[in-house]
């Protein structure tokens, strides 16, 4: 990593974490409420049952077995959040209370919200580093990373305690490691173990990430060379050893709470009785599901800004330009493109078949953990545009389309957040005079509802950076093992 890369990563960390943190409004609905119920049960009572806090799940995202109440969410997000909940005991109270739907007076909630904020920010940094690993220019990598950070639903889910931001971080961490292992000539035997650990932890956050584990293992065997057959066995053994740690915990969690290592919380979900049956869960018509994922779904028209059913390309038209970069990506990085585009398309088809589309969210939010993979071709497209120095008119038109699509995407995501649960954006409050300062003040105030607590984020950012610097310096003094 060059000095420029380090400086840009530091800048992105501070700026994006500030934007995401300022957008936070606490617990917004039953989904993050279910995660938070398990968070408090773990942190305060040391147990998995959530009877003391099930009101946060609003009678919706709850699993019931033998008369006991559980979160029907995978446990990984709450495990992370419970650690931050405990850290909150040692940090200053909020400067202003969070306008949370649940538990607004709890000062530790502010630090729980660092989980999606830092996970979302970390995902953007990893995307930038992955693009640089693929030999893209600083400009192309930075442009695609910022488009991903602010022009997609990643912004929204980096400010709420859904599982999407932690899942995105673990997914992209796994992809980054496996790509780096395939491209480096030096054999770092710690990397297969770390890959197994991260990919395994991703399943703790989202059960569907089991497909990622299989893809990473297959890529490790087929595309990442080892110095010998013995080296291949060692590499495979380290990968499995890393994955056994989270797999062992998930087996324990499932057995203790749901009666067996392969029995999931979904088997006992009260409002989704079909969730434990894969054939029933993935029974939605594919064409209708793809339309919902990519454009719009049921309930509301495509041009209705208050409609939650907007798909990937309707919310983020800048991602349409990724289509133009696919050919370049495949040509310049064939094996990496097969891995990342294959994963993205697999999950697109999987979630297009998901029954949740029928009468529920009908949007593309399930793709949020994998959106960074679709932004990789966007960076290759930008790289080609930069190279069009001999075609100034063509280049100017390409930049006009690129930045027009980017700013339209930012506008869409901004409004999408404002119309989400626990936000109260009302366009009727705006003056017809668009440039009036009161309009901007109102719009920014409705979305950046936690801006007054930014000094506490910067304190936390500083502590995290100091800790990271200390770990890096300690590692630099250790003997290299390869």
mmCIF file of N, CA and C in Angstrom, residues 327-382:
data_model
loop_
_atom_site.group_PDB
_atom_site.id
_atom_site.type_symbol
_atom_site.label_atom_id
_atom_site.label_comp_id
_atom_site.label_asym_id
_atom_site.label_seq_id
_atom_site.Cartn_x
_atom_site.Cartn_y
_atom_site.Cartn_z
ATOM 1 N N UNK A 327 -16.857 -6.453 -19.459
ATOM 2 C CA UNK A 327 -15.944 -7.009 -20.469
ATOM 3 C C UNK A 327 -14.486 -6.710 -20.117
ATOM 4 N N UNK A 328 -14.206 -5.471 -19.697
ATOM 5 C CA UNK A 328 -12.834 -5.099 -19.320
ATOM 6 C C UNK A 328 -12.367 -5.876 -18.104
ATOM 7 N N UNK A 329 -13.257 -6.044 -17.142
ATOM 8 C CA UNK A 329 -12.920 -6.771 -15.917
ATOM 9 C C UNK A 329 -12.555 -8.216 -16.244
ATOM 10 N N UNK A 330 -13.380 -8.863 -17.052
ATOM 11 C CA UNK A 330 -13.124 -10.263 -17.410
ATOM 12 C C UNK A 330 -11.822 -10.389 -18.188
ATOM 13 N N UNK A 331 -11.554 -9.424 -19.068
ATOM 14 C CA UNK A 331 -10.346 -9.482 -19.890
ATOM 15 C C UNK A 331 -9.077 -9.270 -19.062
ATOM 16 N N UNK A 332 -9.124 -8.390 -18.072
ATOM 17 C CA UNK A 332 -7.920 -8.038 -17.318
ATOM 18 C C UNK A 332 -7.733 -8.852 -16.041
ATOM 19 N N UNK A 333 -8.785 -9.471 -15.527
ATOM 20 C CA UNK A 333 -8.668 -10.246 -14.291
ATOM 21 C C UNK A 333 -9.681 -11.396 -14.344
ATOM 22 N N UNK A 334 -9.402 -12.380 -15.189
ATOM 23 C CA UNK A 334 -10.397 -13.404 -15.497
ATOM 24 C C UNK A 334 -10.822 -14.195 -14.262
ATOM 25 N N UNK A 335 -9.857 -14.742 -13.511
ATOM 26 C CA UNK A 335 -10.233 -15.608 -12.385
ATOM 27 C C UNK A 335 -10.957 -14.822 -11.296
ATOM 28 N N UNK A 336 -10.491 -13.588 -11.017
ATOM 29 C CA UNK A 336 -11.150 -12.768 -10.000
ATOM 30 C C UNK A 336 -12.560 -12.372 -10.443
ATOM 31 N N UNK A 337 -12.732 -12.102 -11.750
ATOM 32 C CA UNK A 337 -14.059 -11.730 -12.239
ATOM 33 C C UNK A 337 -15.029 -12.901 -12.145
ATOM 34 N N UNK A 338 -14.550 -14.107 -12.402
ATOM 35 C CA UNK A 338 -15.418 -15.288 -12.276
ATOM 36 C C UNK A 338 -15.886 -15.443 -10.834
ATOM 37 N N UNK A 339 -14.965 -15.239 -9.886
ATOM 38 C CA UNK A 339 -15.323 -15.359 -8.471
ATOM 39 C C UNK A 339 -16.337 -14.301 -8.062
ATOM 40 N N UNK A 340 -16.034 -13.031 -8.306
ATOM 41 C CA UNK A 340 -16.876 -11.953 -7.768
ATOM 42 C C UNK A 340 -18.190 -11.811 -8.523
ATOM 43 N N UNK A 341 -18.138 -11.833 -9.848
ATOM 44 C CA UNK A 341 -19.379 -11.723 -10.614
ATOM 45 C C UNK A 341 -20.235 -12.976 -10.460
ATOM 46 N N UNK A 342 -19.585 -14.125 -10.337
ATOM 47 C CA UNK A 342 -20.327 -15.355 -10.091
ATOM 48 C C UNK A 342 -21.065 -15.312 -8.770
ATOM 49 N N UNK A 343 -20.394 -14.803 -7.734
ATOM 50 C CA UNK A 343 -21.054 -14.667 -6.432
ATOM 51 C C UNK A 343 -22.228 -13.697 -6.509
ATOM 52 N N UNK A 344 -22.018 -12.552 -7.143
ATOM 53 C CA UNK A 344 -23.085 -11.561 -7.217
ATOM 54 C C UNK A 344 -24.296 -12.112 -7.966
ATOM 55 N N UNK A 345 -24.064 -12.746 -9.104
ATOM 56 C CA UNK A 345 -25.176 -13.273 -9.891
ATOM 57 C C UNK A 345 -25.874 -14.419 -9.160
ATOM 58 N N UNK A 346 -25.113 -15.223 -8.442
ATOM 59 C CA UNK A 346 -25.718 -16.316 -7.662
ATOM 60 C C UNK A 346 -26.682 -15.771 -6.630
ATOM 61 N N UNK A 347 -26.245 -14.751 -5.902
ATOM 62 C CA UNK A 347 -27.113 -14.182 -4.872
ATOM 63 C C UNK A 347 -28.268 -13.390 -5.482
ATOM 64 N N UNK A 348 -28.054 -12.781 -6.633
ATOM 65 C CA UNK A 348 -29.154 -12.098 -7.308
ATOM 66 C C UNK A 348 -30.264 -13.087 -7.654
ATOM 67 N N UNK A 349 -29.893 -14.221 -8.228
ATOM 68 C CA UNK A 349 -30.879 -15.243 -8.585
ATOM 69 C C UNK A 349 -31.515 -15.856 -7.344
ATOM 70 N N UNK A 350 -30.699 -16.070 -6.309
ATOM 71 C CA UNK A 350 -31.211 -16.671 -5.074
ATOM 72 C C UNK A 350 -32.276 -15.798 -4.437
ATOM 73 N N UNK A 351 -31.977 -14.511 -4.280
ATOM 74 C CA UNK A 351 -32.926 -13.625 -3.603
ATOM 75 C C UNK A 351 -34.103 -13.255 -4.505
ATOM 76 N N UNK A 352 -33.921 -13.339 -5.813
ATOM 77 C CA UNK A 352 -35.055 -13.123 -6.704
ATOM 78 C C UNK A 352 -36.106 -14.209 -6.528
ATOM 79 N N UNK A 353 -35.663 -15.395 -6.106
ATOM 80 C CA UNK A 353 -36.584 -16.504 -5.868
ATOM 81 C C UNK A 353 -37.167 -16.496 -4.458
ATOM 82 N N UNK A 354 -36.697 -15.588 -3.594
ATOM 83 C CA UNK A 354 -37.087 -15.615 -2.181
ATOM 84 C C UNK A 354 -38.537 -15.171 -2.001
ATOM 85 N N UNK A 355 -39.258 -15.898 -1.184
ATOM 86 C CA UNK A 355 -40.678 -15.654 -1.004
ATOM 87 C C UNK A 355 -40.968 -14.312 -0.327
ATOM 88 N N UNK A 356 -40.000 -13.741 0.351
ATOM 89 C CA UNK A 356 -40.214 -12.475 1.047
ATOM 90 C C UNK A 356 -40.706 -11.387 0.093
ATOM 91 N N UNK A 357 -40.432 -11.541 -1.199
ATOM 92 C CA UNK A 357 -40.892 -10.543 -2.152
ATOM 93 C C UNK A 357 -42.409 -10.444 -2.180
ATOM 94 N N UNK A 358 -43.086 -11.519 -1.861
ATOM 95 C CA UNK A 358 -44.542 -11.510 -2.006
ATOM 96 C C UNK A 358 -45.187 -10.842 -0.794
ATOM 97 N N UNK A 359 -45.513 -9.564 -0.936
ATOM 98 C CA UNK A 359 -46.249 -8.864 0.107
ATOM 99 C C UNK A 359 -45.392 -8.256 1.199
ATOM 100 N N UNK A 360 -44.090 -8.390 1.123
ATOM 101 C CA UNK A 360 -43.247 -7.818 2.170
ATOM 102 C C UNK A 360 -42.340 -6.730 1.558
ATOM 103 N N UNK A 361 -41.030 -6.865 1.658
ATOM 104 C CA UNK A 361 -40.171 -5.742 1.278
ATOM 105 C C UNK A 361 -40.114 -5.516 -0.225
ATOM 106 N N UNK A 362 -40.055 -6.604 -1.002
ATOM 107 C CA UNK A 362 -40.069 -6.492 -2.464
ATOM 108 C C UNK A 362 -39.037 -5.494 -2.991
ATOM 109 N N UNK A 363 -37.873 -5.451 -2.389
ATOM 110 C CA UNK A 363 -36.828 -4.566 -2.894
ATOM 111 C C UNK A 363 -35.490 -5.294 -2.928
ATOM 112 N N UNK A 364 -34.430 -4.556 -3.230
ATOM 113 C CA UNK A 364 -33.126 -5.177 -3.408
ATOM 114 C C UNK A 364 -32.226 -5.128 -2.202
ATOM 115 N N UNK A 365 -32.761 -4.926 -1.003
ATOM 116 C CA UNK A 365 -31.865 -4.742 0.145
ATOM 117 C C UNK A 365 -31.075 -6.005 0.487
ATOM 118 N N UNK A 366 -31.587 -7.168 0.107
ATOM 119 C CA UNK A 366 -30.865 -8.396 0.419
ATOM 120 C C UNK A 366 -29.543 -8.486 -0.339
ATOM 121 N N UNK A 367 -29.400 -7.704 -1.399
ATOM 122 C CA UNK A 367 -28.154 -7.689 -2.158
ATOM 123 C C UNK A 367 -27.108 -6.746 -1.574
ATOM 124 N N UNK A 368 -27.459 -5.990 -0.536
ATOM 125 C CA UNK A 368 -26.529 -4.999 0.016
ATOM 126 C C UNK A 368 -25.175 -5.607 0.388
ATOM 127 N N UNK A 369 -25.116 -6.794 1.025
ATOM 128 C CA UNK A 369 -23.789 -7.344 1.354
ATOM 129 C C UNK A 369 -22.928 -7.665 0.139
ATOM 130 N N UNK A 370 -23.516 -7.675 -1.063
ATOM 131 C CA UNK A 370 -22.783 -8.074 -2.265
ATOM 132 C C UNK A 370 -22.674 -6.960 -3.293
ATOM 133 N N UNK A 371 -23.182 -5.772 -2.934
ATOM 134 C CA UNK A 371 -23.148 -4.655 -3.877
ATOM 135 C C UNK A 371 -21.722 -4.256 -4.235
ATOM 136 N N UNK A 372 -20.806 -4.365 -3.290
ATOM 137 C CA UNK A 372 -19.414 -3.987 -3.574
ATOM 138 C C UNK A 372 -18.844 -4.826 -4.712
ATOM 139 N N UNK A 373 -19.272 -6.081 -4.821
ATOM 140 C CA UNK A 373 -18.775 -6.947 -5.895
ATOM 141 C C UNK A 373 -19.221 -6.435 -7.267
ATOM 142 N N UNK A 374 -20.416 -5.846 -7.325
ATOM 143 C CA UNK A 374 -20.921 -5.314 -8.581
ATOM 144 C C UNK A 374 -20.286 -3.953 -8.901
ATOM 145 N N UNK A 375 -19.670 -3.314 -7.915
ATOM 146 C CA UNK A 375 -18.997 -2.038 -8.164
ATOM 147 C C UNK A 375 -17.601 -2.218 -8.750
ATOM 148 N N UNK A 376 -17.074 -3.432 -8.726
ATOM 149 C CA UNK A 376 -15.748 -3.659 -9.299
ATOM 150 C C UNK A 376 -15.734 -3.364 -10.799
ATOM 151 N N UNK A 377 -16.697 -3.881 -11.603
ATOM 152 C CA UNK A 377 -16.705 -3.502 -13.029
ATOM 153 C C UNK A 377 -16.874 -2.003 -13.257
ATOM 154 N N UNK A 378 -17.558 -1.308 -12.346
ATOM 155 C CA UNK A 378 -17.692 0.138 -12.472
ATOM 156 C C UNK A 378 -16.328 0.802 -12.469
ATOM 157 N N UNK A 379 -15.433 0.331 -11.608
ATOM 158 C CA UNK A 379 -14.080 0.897 -11.557
ATOM 159 C C UNK A 379 -13.322 0.634 -12.856
ATOM 160 N N UNK A 380 -13.528 -0.530 -13.459
ATOM 161 C CA UNK A 380 -12.873 -0.813 -14.741
ATOM 162 C C UNK A 380 -13.428 0.080 -15.842
ATOM 163 N N UNK A 381 -14.729 0.368 -15.781
ATOM 164 C CA UNK A 381 -15.312 1.300 -16.746
ATOM 165 C C UNK A 381 -14.687 2.690 -16.596
ATOM 166 N N UNK A 382 -14.554 3.158 -15.355
ATOM 167 C CA UNK A 382 -13.933 4.473 -15.122
ATOM 168 C C UNK A 382 -12.496 4.467 -15.617
#
